[in-house]
XYZ file of C-alpha atoms in Angstrom:
212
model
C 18.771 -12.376 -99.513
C 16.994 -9.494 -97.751
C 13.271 -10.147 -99.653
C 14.102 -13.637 -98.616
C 14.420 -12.661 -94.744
C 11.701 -10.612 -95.316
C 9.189 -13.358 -96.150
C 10.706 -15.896 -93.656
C 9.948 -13.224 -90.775
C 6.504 -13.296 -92.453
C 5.629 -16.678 -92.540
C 6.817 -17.133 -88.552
C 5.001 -14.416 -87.565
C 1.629 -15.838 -89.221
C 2.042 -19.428 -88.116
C 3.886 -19.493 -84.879
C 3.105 -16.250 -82.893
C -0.221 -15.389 -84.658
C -2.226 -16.493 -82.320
C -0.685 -13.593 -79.309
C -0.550 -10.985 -81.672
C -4.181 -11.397 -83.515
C -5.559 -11.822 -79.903
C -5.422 -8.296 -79.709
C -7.716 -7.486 -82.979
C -10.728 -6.703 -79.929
C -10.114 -3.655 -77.167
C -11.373 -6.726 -75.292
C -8.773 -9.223 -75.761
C -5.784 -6.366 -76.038
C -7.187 -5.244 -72.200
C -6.197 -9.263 -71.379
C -3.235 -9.520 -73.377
C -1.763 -5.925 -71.471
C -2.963 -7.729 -67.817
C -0.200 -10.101 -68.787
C 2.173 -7.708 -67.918
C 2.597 -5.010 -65.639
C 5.524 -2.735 -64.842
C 5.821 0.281 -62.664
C 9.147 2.344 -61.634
C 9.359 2.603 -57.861
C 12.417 4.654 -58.100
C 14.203 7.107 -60.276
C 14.484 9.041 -62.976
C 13.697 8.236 -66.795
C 17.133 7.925 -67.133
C 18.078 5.812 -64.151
C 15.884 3.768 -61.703
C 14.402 0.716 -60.577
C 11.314 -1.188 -61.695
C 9.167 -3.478 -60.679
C 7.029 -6.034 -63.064
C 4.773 -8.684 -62.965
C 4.389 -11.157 -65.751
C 1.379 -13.557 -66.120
C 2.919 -16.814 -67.719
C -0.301 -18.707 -66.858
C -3.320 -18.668 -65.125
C -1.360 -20.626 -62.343
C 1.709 -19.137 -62.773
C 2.834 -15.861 -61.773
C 6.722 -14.089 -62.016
C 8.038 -10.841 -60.747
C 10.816 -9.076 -61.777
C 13.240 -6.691 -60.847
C 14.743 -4.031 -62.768
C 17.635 -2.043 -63.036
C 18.528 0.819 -65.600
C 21.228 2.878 -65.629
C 23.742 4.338 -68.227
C 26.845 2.997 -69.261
C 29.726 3.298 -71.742
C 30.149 0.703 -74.130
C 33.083 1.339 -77.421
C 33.269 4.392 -76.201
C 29.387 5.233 -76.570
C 26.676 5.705 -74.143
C 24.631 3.433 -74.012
C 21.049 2.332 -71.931
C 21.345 -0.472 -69.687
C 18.532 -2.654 -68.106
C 19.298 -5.822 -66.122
C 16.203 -7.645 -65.148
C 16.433 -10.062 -62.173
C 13.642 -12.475 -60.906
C 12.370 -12.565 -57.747
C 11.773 -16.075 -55.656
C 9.118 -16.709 -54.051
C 11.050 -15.641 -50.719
C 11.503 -12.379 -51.879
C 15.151 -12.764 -52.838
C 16.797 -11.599 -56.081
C 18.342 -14.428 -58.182
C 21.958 -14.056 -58.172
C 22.427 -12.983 -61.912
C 20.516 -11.331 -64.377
C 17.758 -13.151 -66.012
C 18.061 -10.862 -69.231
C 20.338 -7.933 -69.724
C 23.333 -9.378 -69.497
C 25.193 -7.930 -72.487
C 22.663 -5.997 -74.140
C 22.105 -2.743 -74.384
C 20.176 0.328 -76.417
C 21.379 3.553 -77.529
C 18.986 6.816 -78.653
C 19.653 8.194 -81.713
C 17.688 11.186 -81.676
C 15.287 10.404 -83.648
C 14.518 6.250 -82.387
C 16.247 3.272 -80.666
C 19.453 1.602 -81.501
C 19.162 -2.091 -79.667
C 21.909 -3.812 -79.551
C 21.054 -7.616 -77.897
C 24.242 -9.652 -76.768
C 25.151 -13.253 -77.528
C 24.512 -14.079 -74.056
C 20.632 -12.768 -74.064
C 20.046 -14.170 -77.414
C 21.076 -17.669 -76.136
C 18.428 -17.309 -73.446
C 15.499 -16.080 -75.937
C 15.651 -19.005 -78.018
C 15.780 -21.406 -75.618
C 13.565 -19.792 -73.050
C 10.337 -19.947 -74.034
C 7.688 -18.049 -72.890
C 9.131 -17.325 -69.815
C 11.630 -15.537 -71.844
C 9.480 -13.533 -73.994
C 7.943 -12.096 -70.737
C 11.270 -10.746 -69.495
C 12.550 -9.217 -72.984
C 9.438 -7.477 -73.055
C 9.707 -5.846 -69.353
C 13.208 -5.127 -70.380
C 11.765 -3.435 -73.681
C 8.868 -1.935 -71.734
C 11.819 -0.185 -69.454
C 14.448 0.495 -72.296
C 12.572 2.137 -74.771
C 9.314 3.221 -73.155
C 6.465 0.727 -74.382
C 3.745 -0.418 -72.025
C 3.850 -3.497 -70.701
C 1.044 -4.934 -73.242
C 2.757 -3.376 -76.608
C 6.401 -4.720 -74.961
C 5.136 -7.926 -74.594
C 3.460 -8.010 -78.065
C 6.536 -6.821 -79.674
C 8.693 -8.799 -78.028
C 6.798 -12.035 -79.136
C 7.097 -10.883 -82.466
C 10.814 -10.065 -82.336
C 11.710 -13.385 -80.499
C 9.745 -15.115 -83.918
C 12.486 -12.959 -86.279
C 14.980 -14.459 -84.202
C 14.734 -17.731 -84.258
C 13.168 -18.498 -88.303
C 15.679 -15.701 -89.235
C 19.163 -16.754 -87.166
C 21.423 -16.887 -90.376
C 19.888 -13.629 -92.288
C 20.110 -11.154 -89.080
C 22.718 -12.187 -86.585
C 26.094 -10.984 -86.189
C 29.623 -13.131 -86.368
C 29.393 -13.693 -82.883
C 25.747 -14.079 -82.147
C 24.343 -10.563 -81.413
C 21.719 -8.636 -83.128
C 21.019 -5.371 -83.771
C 17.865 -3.641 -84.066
C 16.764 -0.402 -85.043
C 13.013 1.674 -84.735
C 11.999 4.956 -85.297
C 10.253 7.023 -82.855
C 7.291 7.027 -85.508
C 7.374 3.563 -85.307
C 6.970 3.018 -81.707
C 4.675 5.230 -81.933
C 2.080 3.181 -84.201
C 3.207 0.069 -81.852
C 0.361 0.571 -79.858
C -1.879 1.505 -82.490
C -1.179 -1.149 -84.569
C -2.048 -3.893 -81.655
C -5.607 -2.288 -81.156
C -6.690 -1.866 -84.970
C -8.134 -4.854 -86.393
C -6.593 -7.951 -87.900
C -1.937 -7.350 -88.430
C -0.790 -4.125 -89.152
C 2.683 -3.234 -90.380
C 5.521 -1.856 -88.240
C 8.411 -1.309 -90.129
C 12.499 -1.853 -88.680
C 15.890 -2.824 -89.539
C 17.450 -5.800 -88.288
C 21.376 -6.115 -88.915
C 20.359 -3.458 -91.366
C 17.832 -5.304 -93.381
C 14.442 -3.780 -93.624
C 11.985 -6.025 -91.886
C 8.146 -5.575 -91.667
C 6.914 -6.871 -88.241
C 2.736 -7.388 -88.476
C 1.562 -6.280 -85.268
């Protein structure tokens, strides 16, 4: 079962998101990939604050975001927060979250525990790519990435997610994700080096190998 999830998050990642992730093989094409999306803090701490990003989801079509992150107690844990709201083109917040709803992440000392709720996961598959660029803001603000390597990894998770449903979700439709510090570390790396290179994680537990 888990080599079997392993090759299945292969395969996705080589024929359906391929061509975001190999688009970064040139300094070049990662500088155009990273313009994609921007985010800046324009208030707080790095535990608490608001954010600001900017997502490019065409050349005609521009979103902004709002973000929130704060700490909260979930089972008794503390956890990492993040809601991300758009913005309209008044200026006005929409009235709910657009991701961040009932996920959360958790530092373990030595990387990130992510847990993503039932509700978010519903809106990743079915979003699109307007949903891969507010995961990766909300990575880019939970665990630290830029907004290039968020987006990136993002894209890549969202492809584990949807070929690999029935190996790595929970009961009631959550997922859990865990990374090393040394692994978000090479996140970056990996996207500039030429051609995929491999980032390792655990999903539900399983060891998964994302190529970056």
């Amino acid at each position: 079962m888990k080599l079997g999830g392993f090759l299945v998050v292969l395969l996705l990642i080589s024929t359906t998101f391929m061509p975001l992730v190999s688009a970064a093989e040139t300094n070049q094409e990662m500088a155009k990939i990273a313009d994609k999306l921007q985010v800046s803090q324009v208030s707080g701490d790095e535990k608490t604050g608001e954010y600001v990003a900017t997502y490019k989801v065409s050349d005609t079509e521009t979103k902004t975001y709002y973000l929130k992150k704060y700490a909260a107690t979930v089972d008794g844990k503390d956890v990492v927060k993040v809601e991300v709201y758009e913005k309209t083109p008044s200026g006005s917040l929409t009235a709910s979250s657009e991701f961040g709803k009932d996920s959360y992440a958790t530092y373990t000392g030595s990387g990130w525990s992510i847990h993503l709720g039932p509700v978010d996961m519903g809106f990743l598959r079915n979003g699109g790519t307007t949903a891969i660029g507010a995961f990766g803001a909300w990575l880019a603000v939970t665990i630290g990435l830029t907004g290039g390597a968020a987006l990136i990894f993002a894209a890549a998770l969202v492809g584990a997610f949807i070929i690999g449903t029935y190996f790595y979700t929970n009961a009631d439709g959550s997922m859990d994700i865990n990374i090393s510090d040394a692994a978000l570390l090479f996140i970056p790396i990996a996207i500039a080096m030429p051609g995929p290179q491999p980032v390792p994680l655990t999903i539900k537990g399983i060891p998964v190998i994302l190529p970056l």
